[in-house]
PDB file of C-alpha atoms in Angstrom:
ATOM      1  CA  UNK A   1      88.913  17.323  -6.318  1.00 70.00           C
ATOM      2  CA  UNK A   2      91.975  18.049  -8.291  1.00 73.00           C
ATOM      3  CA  UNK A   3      90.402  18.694 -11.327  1.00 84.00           C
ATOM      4  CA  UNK A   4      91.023  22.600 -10.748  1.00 91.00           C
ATOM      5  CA  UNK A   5      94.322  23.847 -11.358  1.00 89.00           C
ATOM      6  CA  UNK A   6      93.978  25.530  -7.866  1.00 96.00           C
ATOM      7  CA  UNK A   7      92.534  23.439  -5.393  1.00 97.00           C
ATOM      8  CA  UNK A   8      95.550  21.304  -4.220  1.00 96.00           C
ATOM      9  CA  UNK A   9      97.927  24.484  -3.840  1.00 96.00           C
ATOM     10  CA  UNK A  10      95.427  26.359  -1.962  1.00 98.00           C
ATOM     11  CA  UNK A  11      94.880  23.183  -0.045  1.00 97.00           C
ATOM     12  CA  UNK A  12      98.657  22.523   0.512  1.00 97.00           C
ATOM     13  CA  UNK A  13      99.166  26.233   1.427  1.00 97.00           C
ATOM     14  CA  UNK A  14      97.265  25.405   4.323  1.00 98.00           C
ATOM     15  CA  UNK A  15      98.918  22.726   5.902  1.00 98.00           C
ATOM     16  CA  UNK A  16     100.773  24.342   8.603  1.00 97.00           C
ATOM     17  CA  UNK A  17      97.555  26.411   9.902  1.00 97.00           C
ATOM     18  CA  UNK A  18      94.665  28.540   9.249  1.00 98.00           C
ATOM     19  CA  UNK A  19      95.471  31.795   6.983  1.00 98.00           C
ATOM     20  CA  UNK A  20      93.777  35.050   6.125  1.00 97.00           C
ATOM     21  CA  UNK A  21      93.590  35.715   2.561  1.00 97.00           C
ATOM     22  CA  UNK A  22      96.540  37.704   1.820  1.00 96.00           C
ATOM     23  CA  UNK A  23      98.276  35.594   3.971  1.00 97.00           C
ATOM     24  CA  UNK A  24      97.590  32.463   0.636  1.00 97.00           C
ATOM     25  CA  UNK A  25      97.936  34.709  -1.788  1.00 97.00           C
ATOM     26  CA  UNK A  26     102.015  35.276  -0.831  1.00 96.00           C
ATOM     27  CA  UNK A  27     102.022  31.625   0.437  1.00 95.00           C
ATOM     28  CA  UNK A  28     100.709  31.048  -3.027  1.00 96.00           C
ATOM     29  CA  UNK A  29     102.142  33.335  -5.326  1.00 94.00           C
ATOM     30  CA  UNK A  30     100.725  34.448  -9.194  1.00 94.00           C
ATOM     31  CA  UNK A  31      96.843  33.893  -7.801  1.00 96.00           C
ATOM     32  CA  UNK A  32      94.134  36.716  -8.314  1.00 97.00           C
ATOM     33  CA  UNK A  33      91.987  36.906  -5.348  1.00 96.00           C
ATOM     34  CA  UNK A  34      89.233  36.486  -7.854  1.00 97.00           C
ATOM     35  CA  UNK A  35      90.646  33.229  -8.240  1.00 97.00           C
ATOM     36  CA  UNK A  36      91.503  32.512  -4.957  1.00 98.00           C
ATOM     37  CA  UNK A  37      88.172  33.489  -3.118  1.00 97.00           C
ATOM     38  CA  UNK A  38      87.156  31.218  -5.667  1.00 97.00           C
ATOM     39  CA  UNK A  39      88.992  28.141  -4.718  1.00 98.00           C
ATOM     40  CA  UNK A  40      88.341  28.979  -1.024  1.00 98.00           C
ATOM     41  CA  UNK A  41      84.296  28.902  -1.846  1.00 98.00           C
ATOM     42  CA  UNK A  42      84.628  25.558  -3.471  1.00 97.00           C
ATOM     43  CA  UNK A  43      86.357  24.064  -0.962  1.00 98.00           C
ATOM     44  CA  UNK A  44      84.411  25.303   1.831  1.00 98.00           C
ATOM     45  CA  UNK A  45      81.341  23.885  -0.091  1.00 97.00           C
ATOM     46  CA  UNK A  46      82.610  20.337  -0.378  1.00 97.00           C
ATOM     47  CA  UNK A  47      83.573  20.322   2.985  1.00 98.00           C
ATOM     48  CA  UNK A  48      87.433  20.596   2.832  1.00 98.00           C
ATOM     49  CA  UNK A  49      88.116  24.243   4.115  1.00 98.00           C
ATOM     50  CA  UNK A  50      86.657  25.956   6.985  1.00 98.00           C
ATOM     51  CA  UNK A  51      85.905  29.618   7.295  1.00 98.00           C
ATOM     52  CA  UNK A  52      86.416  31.583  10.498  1.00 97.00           C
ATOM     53  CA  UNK A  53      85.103  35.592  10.417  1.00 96.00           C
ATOM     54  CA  UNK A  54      85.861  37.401  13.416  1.00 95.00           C
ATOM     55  CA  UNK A  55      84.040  40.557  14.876  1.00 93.00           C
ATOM     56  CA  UNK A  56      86.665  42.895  14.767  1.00 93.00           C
ATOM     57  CA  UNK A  57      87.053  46.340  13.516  1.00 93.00           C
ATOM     58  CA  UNK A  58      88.059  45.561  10.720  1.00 90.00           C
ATOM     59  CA  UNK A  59      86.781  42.535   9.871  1.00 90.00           C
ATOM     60  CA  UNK A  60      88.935  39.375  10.171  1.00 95.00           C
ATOM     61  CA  UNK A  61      88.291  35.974   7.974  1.00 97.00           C
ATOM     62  CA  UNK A  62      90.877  32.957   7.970  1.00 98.00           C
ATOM     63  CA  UNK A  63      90.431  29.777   6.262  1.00 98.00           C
ATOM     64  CA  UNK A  64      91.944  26.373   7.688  1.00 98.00           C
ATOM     65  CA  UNK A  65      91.729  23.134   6.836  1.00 98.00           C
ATOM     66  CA  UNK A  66      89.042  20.267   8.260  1.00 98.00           C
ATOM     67  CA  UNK A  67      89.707  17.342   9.249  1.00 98.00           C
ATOM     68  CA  UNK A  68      88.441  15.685   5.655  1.00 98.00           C
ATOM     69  CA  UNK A  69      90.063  18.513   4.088  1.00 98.00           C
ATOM     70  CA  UNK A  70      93.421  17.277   5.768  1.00 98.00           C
ATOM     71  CA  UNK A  71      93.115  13.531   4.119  1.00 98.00           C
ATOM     72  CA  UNK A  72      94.223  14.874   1.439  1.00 97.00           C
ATOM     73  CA  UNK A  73      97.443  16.362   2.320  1.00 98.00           C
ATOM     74  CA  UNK A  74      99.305  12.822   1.660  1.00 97.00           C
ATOM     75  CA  UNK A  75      97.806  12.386  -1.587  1.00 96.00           C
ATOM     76  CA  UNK A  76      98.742  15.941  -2.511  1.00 95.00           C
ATOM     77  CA  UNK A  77     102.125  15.307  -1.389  1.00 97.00           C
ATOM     78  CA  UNK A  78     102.427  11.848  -3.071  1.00 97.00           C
ATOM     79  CA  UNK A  79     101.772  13.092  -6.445  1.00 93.00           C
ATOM     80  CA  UNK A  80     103.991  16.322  -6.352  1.00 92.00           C
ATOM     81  CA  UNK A  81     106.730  13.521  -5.920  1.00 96.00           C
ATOM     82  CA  UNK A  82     105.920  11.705  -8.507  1.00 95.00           C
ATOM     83  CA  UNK A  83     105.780  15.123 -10.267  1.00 92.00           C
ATOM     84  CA  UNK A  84     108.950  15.986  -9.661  1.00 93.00           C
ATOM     85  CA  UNK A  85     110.115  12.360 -10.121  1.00 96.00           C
ATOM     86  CA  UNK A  86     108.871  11.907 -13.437  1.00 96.00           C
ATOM     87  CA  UNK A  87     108.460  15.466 -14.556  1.00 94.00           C
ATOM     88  CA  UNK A  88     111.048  15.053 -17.204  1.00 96.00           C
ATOM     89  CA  UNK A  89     109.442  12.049 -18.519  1.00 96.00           C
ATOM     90  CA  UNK A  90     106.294  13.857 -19.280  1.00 94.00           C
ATOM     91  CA  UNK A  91     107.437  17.079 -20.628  1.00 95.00           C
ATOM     92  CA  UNK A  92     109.807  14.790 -22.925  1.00 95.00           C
ATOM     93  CA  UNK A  93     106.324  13.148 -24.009  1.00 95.00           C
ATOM     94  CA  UNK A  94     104.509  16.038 -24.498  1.00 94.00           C
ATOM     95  CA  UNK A  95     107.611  17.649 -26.459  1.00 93.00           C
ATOM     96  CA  UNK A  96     107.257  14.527 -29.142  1.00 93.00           C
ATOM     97  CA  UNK A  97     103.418  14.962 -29.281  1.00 90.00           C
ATOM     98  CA  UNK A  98     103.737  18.754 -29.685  1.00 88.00           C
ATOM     99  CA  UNK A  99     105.359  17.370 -33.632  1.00 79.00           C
ATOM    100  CA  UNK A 100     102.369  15.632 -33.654  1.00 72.00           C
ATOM    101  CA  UNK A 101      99.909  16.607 -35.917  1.00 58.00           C
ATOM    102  CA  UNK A 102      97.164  13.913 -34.852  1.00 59.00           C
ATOM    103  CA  UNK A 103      96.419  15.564 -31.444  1.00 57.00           C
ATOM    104  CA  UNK A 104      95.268  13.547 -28.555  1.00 59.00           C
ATOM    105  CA  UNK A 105      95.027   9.997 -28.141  1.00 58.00           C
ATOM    106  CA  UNK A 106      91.408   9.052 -29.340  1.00 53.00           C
ATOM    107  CA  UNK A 107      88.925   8.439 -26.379  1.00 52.00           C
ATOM    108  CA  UNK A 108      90.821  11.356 -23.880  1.00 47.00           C
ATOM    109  CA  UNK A 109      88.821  14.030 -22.639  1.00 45.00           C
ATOM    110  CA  UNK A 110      89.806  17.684 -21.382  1.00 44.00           C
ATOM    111  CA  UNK A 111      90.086  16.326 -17.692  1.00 45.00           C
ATOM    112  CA  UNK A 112      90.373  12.777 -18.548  1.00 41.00           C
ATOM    113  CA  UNK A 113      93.593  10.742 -16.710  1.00 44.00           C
ATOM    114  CA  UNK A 114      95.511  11.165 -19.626  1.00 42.00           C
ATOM    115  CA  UNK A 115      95.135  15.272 -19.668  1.00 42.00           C
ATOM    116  CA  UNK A 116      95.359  15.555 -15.948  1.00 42.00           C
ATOM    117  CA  UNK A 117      98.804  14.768 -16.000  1.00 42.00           C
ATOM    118  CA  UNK A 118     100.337  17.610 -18.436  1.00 42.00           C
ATOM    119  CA  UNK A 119      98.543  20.167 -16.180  1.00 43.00           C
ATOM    120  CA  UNK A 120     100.229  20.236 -13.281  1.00 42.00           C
TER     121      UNK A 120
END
């Protein structure tokens, strides 16, 4: 589930509530609404995000979390601390690999544990 860049913000934006779209993007900040409509689909489809459209002139639509969706507010929130805990260790790490001429460790995928951690 975290494997996109954008799915734990968008999920984490919506911890205090549901929210209409604009409402993320200046929660979020820097997302298209490409981008974000695009999270927001993916989530809804595995069951994480709920959509509510209203019958209003105009239309309405807010997105909240579920109650799976919401199980994964403490992990969210447990690695942003170690983030911001160990942040320095891993941008020292990847500032010794960047000399590096032999890339990534052999066996690591795009995605794999090892590159999950330099994207956050």
């Amino acid at each position: 589930m975290l494997s996109h860049t954008w799915n734990a913000v968008v999920l984490w934006s919506l911890r205090d509530g549901p929210a209409r779209p604009g409402e993320l993007r200046g929660r979020i900040g820097r997302i298209s609404s490409k981008v974000l409509t695009e999270t927001l689909r993916r989530l809804e489809c595995n069951g994480l995000v709920e959509r509510r459209a209203y019958a209003e002139a105009p239309p309405r639509v807010e997105y909240g979390l579920t109650a799976l969706g919401r199980t994964l507010l403490g992990p969210i929130d447990a690695f942003g601390a170690w983030a911001f805990e160990h942040g320095d260790e891993v941008m020292a790490a990847q500032e010794r690999g960047a000399g590096s001429t032999s890339g990534p460790p052999s066996g690591s995928a795009p995605g794999s544990a090892s590159g999950a951690a330099s994207r956050k």
